[in-house]
Amino acid sequence: SGADLANLMNEAAILAARRGKKAIEMPELEESIDKVTLGPERKSHRMSPKEKEITAYHEAGHALVAHILPDIEPVRKISIIPRGLAGGYTKTLSEDKEFPTRSYIKESLAVLLGGRSAEELIFNEITTGARSDIKQVTEWARRMVTDYGMSDKLGPRTFGHKEELIFLGREISEQRDYSDKIAEQIDEEVHSIIQEAYETA
C-alpha cells in the first residue's frame, strides 16, 4: 500500500542518514523491508543456545524445501534474529503472482511447513515456533477448497458467501451456503491438502 511504501522509504532514509550515506542503497532498503513487514529487531530478547539451534534448524527447513521445489523462487535471506513476533525468518525472491497455480500454492504450503518438519526430524519434537506458519497453511488450504475451486473431490465451485466492506478491505461475515455433509468434506479436503504439503516438506 501507499502507507507501507512511505514507511519503507522513511525507514531506509533514516538508516542511510545514521550510516552517514547521502543516498539510500540496497542494504538500507532490505533492512527497511524487514522492519516494515516483520517488525523491529528484538535486541533485548535473549535466546538460549537451544532456542537458537531450534530456530536455525527451523529456518533451514524452510530454506531447504524452498531450494528443492521447482516452482519456488530462490532463497534470498535467512535469519535467526527475532523480529516482531517471529523468532527468525526465511525470505525468497518472491514475486507477487496475479494468478498463482495450484502446484505453486501446494509447493508454497510445503515451504511453510518445512520449519516444523525440520524440528520434528532433527529433534524428534515440535515447538510452538511454527504457529504462524500453520495458520497461513490452514488459511491457504481452506481458500484453495472454498474460494479457488482447487479441490479434486468437490470440484470447481466456491463455498460460503462472504460479505465485505470494500472501503476497509476486510471481510466482515460469511454466510454458509452448503450442508453439514459438504462442511465435513471441506474439512477433509483441507486436511488432505495440509497433510500432502507436510509429507512433501
C-alpha positions as YAML, in Angstrom:
chain: A
units: angstrom
residues:
- id: 1
  name: SER
  ca: [0.00, 0.00, 0.00]
- id: 2
  name: GLY
  ca: [0.99, 3.65, -0.24]
- id: 3
  name: ALA
  ca: [1.38, 3.92, 3.54]
- id: 4
  name: ASP
  ca: [3.68, 0.88, 3.63]
- id: 5
  name: LEU
  ca: [5.80, 2.33, 0.83]
- id: 6
  name: ALA
  ca: [6.06, 5.65, 2.67]
- id: 7
  name: ASN
  ca: [7.08, 3.84, 5.88]
- id: 8
  name: LEU
  ca: [9.62, 1.80, 3.93]
- id: 9
  name: MET
  ca: [11.21, 4.87, 2.35]
- id: 10
  name: ASN
  ca: [11.25, 6.75, 5.69]
- id: 11
  name: GLU
  ca: [12.99, 3.81, 7.40]
- id: 12
  name: ALA
  ca: [15.51, 3.50, 4.56]
- id: 13
  name: ALA
  ca: [16.26, 7.26, 4.68]
- id: 14
  name: ILE
  ca: [16.79, 7.14, 8.46]
- id: 15
  name: LEU
  ca: [19.13, 4.15, 8.16]
- id: 16
  name: ALA
  ca: [21.13, 5.82, 5.37]
- id: 17
  name: ALA
  ca: [21.46, 9.02, 7.44]
- id: 18
  name: ARG
  ca: [22.59, 7.08, 10.53]
- id: 19
  name: ARG
  ca: [25.24, 5.39, 8.41]
- id: 20
  name: GLY
  ca: [26.47, 8.71, 7.03]
- id: 21
  name: LYS
  ca: [25.30, 8.00, 3.48]
- id: 22
  name: LYS
  ca: [23.96, 10.62, 1.10]
- id: 23
  name: ALA
  ca: [21.81, 8.11, -0.80]
- id: 24
  name: ILE
  ca: [19.70, 5.07, 0.06]
- id: 25
  name: GLU
  ca: [21.32, 1.83, -1.11]
- id: 26
  name: MET
  ca: [20.22, -1.83, -1.21]
- id: 27
  name: PRO
  ca: [21.31, -2.70, 2.37]
- id: 28
  name: GLU
  ca: [19.10, 0.09, 3.74]
- id: 29
  name: LEU
  ca: [16.17, -0.94, 1.52]
- id: 30
  name: GLU
  ca: [16.46, -4.60, 2.53]
- id: 31
  name: GLU
  ca: [16.68, -3.81, 6.22]
- id: 32
  name: SER
  ca: [13.74, -1.43, 5.93]
- id: 33
  name: ILE
  ca: [11.63, -4.06, 4.17]
- id: 34
  name: ASP
  ca: [12.35, -6.47, 7.02]
- id: 35
  name: LYS
  ca: [11.44, -3.88, 9.63]
- id: 36
  name: VAL
  ca: [8.22, -2.75, 7.94]
- id: 37
  name: THR
  ca: [6.98, -6.27, 7.10]
- id: 38
  name: LEU
  ca: [8.19, -8.22, 10.16]
- id: 39
  name: GLY
  ca: [8.72, -5.58, 12.82]
- id: 40
  name: PRO
  ca: [11.84, -4.24, 14.53]
- id: 41
  name: GLU
  ca: [14.65, -6.47, 15.77]
- id: 42
  name: ARG
  ca: [14.02, -7.61, 19.34]
- id: 43
  name: LYS
  ca: [17.53, -6.85, 20.57]
- id: 44
  name: SER
  ca: [16.53, -7.19, 24.21]
- id: 45
  name: HIS
  ca: [15.20, -10.72, 23.62]
- id: 46
  name: ARG
  ca: [17.84, -13.22, 24.72]
- id: 47
  name: MET
  ca: [17.57, -16.65, 23.14]
- id: 48
  name: SER
  ca: [19.16, -19.63, 24.84]
- id: 49
  name: PRO
  ca: [21.66, -21.67, 22.81]
- id: 50
  name: LYS
  ca: [19.00, -24.41, 22.46]
- id: 51
  name: GLU
  ca: [16.41, -21.90, 21.17]
- id: 52
  name: LYS
  ca: [18.95, -20.60, 18.66]
- id: 53
  name: GLU
  ca: [19.67, -24.13, 17.49]
- id: 54
  name: ILE
  ca: [15.96, -24.94, 17.10]
- id: 55
  name: THR
  ca: [15.37, -21.67, 15.24]
- id: 56
  name: ALA
  ca: [18.34, -22.33, 12.95]
- id: 57
  name: TYR
  ca: [17.07, -25.79, 12.02]
- id: 58
  name: HIS
  ca: [13.52, -24.44, 11.63]
- id: 59
  name: GLU
  ca: [14.62, -21.72, 9.20]
- id: 60
  name: ALA
  ca: [16.97, -24.13, 7.41]
- id: 61
  name: GLY
  ca: [13.94, -26.41, 6.91]
- id: 62
  name: HIS
  ca: [12.04, -23.62, 5.15]
- id: 63
  name: ALA
  ca: [15.10, -22.79, 3.04]
- id: 64
  name: LEU
  ca: [15.89, -26.38, 2.06]
- id: 65
  name: VAL
  ca: [12.33, -27.13, 0.97]
- id: 66
  name: ALA
  ca: [12.21, -23.85, -0.98]
- id: 67
  name: HIS
  ca: [15.53, -24.66, -2.65]
- id: 68
  name: ILE
  ca: [14.44, -28.14, -3.74]
- id: 69
  name: LEU
  ca: [10.94, -27.44, -5.06]
- id: 70
  name: PRO
  ca: [10.93, -26.36, -8.73]
- id: 71
  name: ASP
  ca: [8.26, -23.63, -8.68]
- id: 72
  name: ILE
  ca: [9.58, -21.71, -5.66]
- id: 73
  name: GLU
  ca: [11.79, -18.67, -6.17]
- id: 74
  name: PRO
  ca: [15.42, -18.79, -4.87]
- id: 75
  name: VAL
  ca: [16.03, -18.17, -1.18]
- id: 76
  name: ARG
  ca: [17.32, -14.62, -0.62]
- id: 77
  name: LYS
  ca: [17.79, -14.35, 3.13]
- id: 78
  name: ILE
  ca: [17.68, -16.49, 6.27]
- id: 79
  name: SER
  ca: [17.84, -15.01, 9.76]
- id: 80
  name: ILE
  ca: [17.55, -16.28, 13.34]
- id: 81
  name: ILE
  ca: [17.44, -12.74, 14.71]
- id: 82
  name: PRO
  ca: [13.99, -12.24, 16.29]
- id: 83
  name: ARG
  ca: [11.84, -9.57, 14.62]
- id: 84
  name: GLY
  ca: [8.34, -8.63, 15.71]
- id: 85
  name: LEU
  ca: [6.66, -11.88, 16.74]
- id: 86
  name: ALA
  ca: [8.96, -14.04, 14.61]
- id: 87
  name: GLY
  ca: [11.89, -15.92, 16.14]
- id: 88
  name: GLY
  ca: [13.55, -15.96, 12.71]
- id: 89
  name: TYR
  ca: [12.59, -15.83, 9.06]
- id: 90
  name: THR
  ca: [13.39, -17.11, 5.59]
- id: 91
  name: LYS
  ca: [12.74, -14.94, 2.53]
- id: 92
  name: THR
  ca: [12.66, -15.94, -1.11]
- id: 93
  name: LEU
  ca: [12.95, -13.69, -4.15]
- id: 94
  name: SER
  ca: [9.18, -13.85, -4.31]
- id: 95
  name: GLU
  ca: [7.23, -12.01, -6.92]
- id: 96
  name: ASP
  ca: [3.58, -11.13, -6.47]
- id: 97
  name: LYS
  ca: [1.74, -13.58, -8.65]
- id: 98
  name: GLU
  ca: [-1.55, -12.31, -10.04]
- id: 99
  name: PHE
  ca: [-2.79, -15.86, -10.70]
- id: 100
  name: PRO
  ca: [-0.77, -18.44, -8.75]
- id: 101
  name: THR
  ca: [-1.21, -22.01, -9.96]
- id: 102
  name: ARG
  ca: [-2.39, -24.87, -7.78]
- id: 103
  name: SER
  ca: [1.05, -26.51, -7.98]
- id: 104
  name: TYR
  ca: [2.73, -23.27, -6.87]
- id: 105
  name: ILE
  ca: [0.37, -22.88, -3.91]
- id: 106
  name: LYS
  ca: [0.93, -26.51, -2.89]
- id: 107
  name: GLU
  ca: [4.71, -26.02, -3.01]
- id: 108
  name: SER
  ca: [4.37, -22.79, -1.01]
- id: 109
  name: LEU
  ca: [2.45, -24.72, 1.66]
- id: 110
  name: ALA
  ca: [5.27, -27.27, 1.80]
- id: 111
  name: VAL
  ca: [7.81, -24.45, 2.26]
- id: 112
  name: LEU
  ca: [5.73, -23.04, 5.13]
- id: 113
  name: LEU
  ca: [5.72, -26.48, 6.78]
- id: 114
  name: GLY
  ca: [9.44, -27.01, 6.17]
- id: 115
  name: GLY
  ca: [10.33, -25.44, 9.53]
- id: 116
  name: ARG
  ca: [8.09, -27.70, 11.57]
- id: 117
  name: SER
  ca: [9.13, -30.81, 9.66]
- id: 118
  name: ALA
  ca: [12.81, -29.95, 10.28]
- id: 119
  name: GLU
  ca: [12.14, -29.61, 14.01]
- id: 120
  name: GLU
  ca: [10.44, -33.00, 14.05]
- id: 121
  name: LEU
  ca: [13.19, -34.70, 12.02]
- id: 122
  name: ILE
  ca: [16.14, -33.23, 13.92]
- id: 123
  name: PHE
  ca: [14.82, -33.06, 17.49]
- id: 124
  name: ASN
  ca: [12.04, -35.68, 17.39]
- id: 125
  name: GLU
  ca: [9.95, -32.88, 18.93]
- id: 126
  name: ILE
  ca: [7.91, -29.89, 17.80]
- id: 127
  name: THR
  ca: [7.65, -26.38, 19.24]
- id: 128
  name: THR
  ca: [5.18, -23.51, 19.12]
- id: 129
  name: GLY
  ca: [7.54, -21.71, 16.72]
- id: 130
  name: ALA
  ca: [5.54, -22.90, 13.69]
- id: 131
  name: ARG
  ca: [2.27, -21.30, 14.88]
- id: 132
  name: SER
  ca: [2.23, -18.55, 12.25]
- id: 133
  name: ASP
  ca: [3.29, -21.00, 9.51]
- id: 134
  name: ILE
  ca: [0.48, -23.41, 10.42]
- id: 135
  name: LYS
  ca: [-2.06, -20.60, 10.50]
- id: 136
  name: GLN
  ca: [-1.03, -19.46, 7.00]
- id: 137
  name: VAL
  ca: [-1.08, -23.03, 5.67]
- id: 138
  name: THR
  ca: [-4.56, -23.63, 7.06]
- id: 139
  name: GLU
  ca: [-5.91, -20.37, 5.60]
- id: 140
  name: TRP
  ca: [-4.41, -21.08, 2.16]
- id: 141
  name: ALA
  ca: [-5.61, -24.70, 2.10]
- id: 142
  name: ARG
  ca: [-9.13, -23.57, 3.03]
- id: 143
  name: ARG
  ca: [-9.05, -20.89, 0.31]
- id: 144
  name: MET
  ca: [-7.94, -23.50, -2.23]
- id: 145
  name: VAL
  ca: [-11.08, -25.51, -1.44]
- id: 146
  name: THR
  ca: [-13.67, -22.81, -0.68]
- id: 147
  name: ASP
  ca: [-12.58, -19.83, -2.81]
- id: 148
  name: TYR
  ca: [-10.49, -21.10, -5.73]
- id: 149
  name: GLY
  ca: [-12.29, -24.33, -6.70]
- id: 150
  name: MET
  ca: [-8.98, -26.25, -6.48]
- id: 151
  name: SER
  ca: [-10.42, -29.37, -4.84]
- id: 152
  name: ASP
  ca: [-10.47, -32.53, -6.97]
- id: 153
  name: LYS
  ca: [-13.16, -34.00, -4.73]
- id: 154
  name: LEU
  ca: [-15.51, -31.00, -4.53]
- id: 155
  name: GLY
  ca: [-14.86, -29.54, -7.96]
- id: 156
  name: PRO
  ca: [-14.75, -26.02, -9.37]
- id: 157
  name: ARG
  ca: [-17.12, -24.12, -7.11]
- id: 158
  name: THR
  ca: [-16.96, -21.77, -4.17]
- id: 159
  name: PHE
  ca: [-18.39, -22.36, -0.71]
- id: 160
  name: GLY
  ca: [-19.66, -19.63, 1.60]
- id: 161
  name: HIS
  ca: [-20.81, -16.16, 0.60]
- id: 162
  name: LYS
  ca: [-18.56, -13.52, 2.11]
- id: 163
  name: GLU
  ca: [-19.80, -10.02, 2.84]
- id: 164
  name: GLU
  ca: [-17.03, -7.46, 2.62]
- id: 165
  name: LEU
  ca: [-16.59, -3.81, 3.46]
- id: 166
  name: ILE
  ca: [-14.69, -2.80, 0.33]
- id: 167
  name: PHE
  ca: [-13.52, 0.55, 1.68]
- id: 168
  name: LEU
  ca: [-11.99, -1.14, 4.74]
- id: 169
  name: GLY
  ca: [-10.60, -4.02, 2.70]
- id: 170
  name: ARG
  ca: [-11.66, -6.72, 5.12]
- id: 171
  name: GLU
  ca: [-14.16, -9.49, 5.49]
- id: 172
  name: ILE
  ca: [-16.95, -8.92, 7.99]
- id: 173
  name: SER
  ca: [-19.06, -12.05, 7.74]
- id: 174
  name: GLU
  ca: [-19.58, -15.29, 5.90]
- id: 175
  name: GLN
  ca: [-22.94, -16.83, 5.08]
- id: 176
  name: ARG
  ca: [-22.83, -20.59, 4.81]
- id: 177
  name: ASP
  ca: [-24.41, -21.86, 1.59]
- id: 178
  name: TYR
  ca: [-23.66, -25.56, 1.97]
- id: 179
  name: SER
  ca: [-24.78, -28.54, 4.04]
- id: 180
  name: ASP
  ca: [-23.17, -30.14, 7.09]
- id: 181
  name: LYS
  ca: [-22.12, -33.04, 4.83]
- id: 182
  name: ILE
  ca: [-20.30, -30.63, 2.49]
- id: 183
  name: ALA
  ca: [-18.74, -28.89, 5.52]
- id: 184
  name: GLU
  ca: [-17.24, -32.24, 6.56]
- id: 185
  name: GLN
  ca: [-15.93, -32.80, 3.03]
- id: 186
  name: ILE
  ca: [-14.39, -29.31, 3.02]
- id: 187
  name: ASP
  ca: [-12.63, -30.10, 6.32]
- id: 188
  name: GLU
  ca: [-11.41, -33.43, 4.91]
- id: 189
  name: GLU
  ca: [-10.06, -31.76, 1.77]
- id: 190
  name: VAL
  ca: [-8.32, -29.02, 3.76]
- id: 191
  name: HIS
  ca: [-6.78, -31.69, 6.00]
- id: 192
  name: SER
  ca: [-5.69, -33.73, 2.96]
- id: 193
  name: ILE
  ca: [-4.01, -30.70, 1.30]
- id: 194
  name: ILE
  ca: [-2.14, -29.84, 4.53]
- id: 195
  name: GLN
  ca: [-1.02, -33.46, 5.06]
- id: 196
  name: GLU
  ca: [0.22, -33.69, 1.47]
- id: 197
  name: ALA
  ca: [2.21, -30.46, 1.95]
- id: 198
  name: TYR
  ca: [3.69, -31.78, 5.20]
- id: 199
  name: GLU
  ca: [4.71, -35.06, 3.57]
- id: 200
  name: THR
  ca: [6.33, -33.09, 0.74]
- id: 201
  name: ALA
  ca: [8.24, -30.99, 3.28]
...
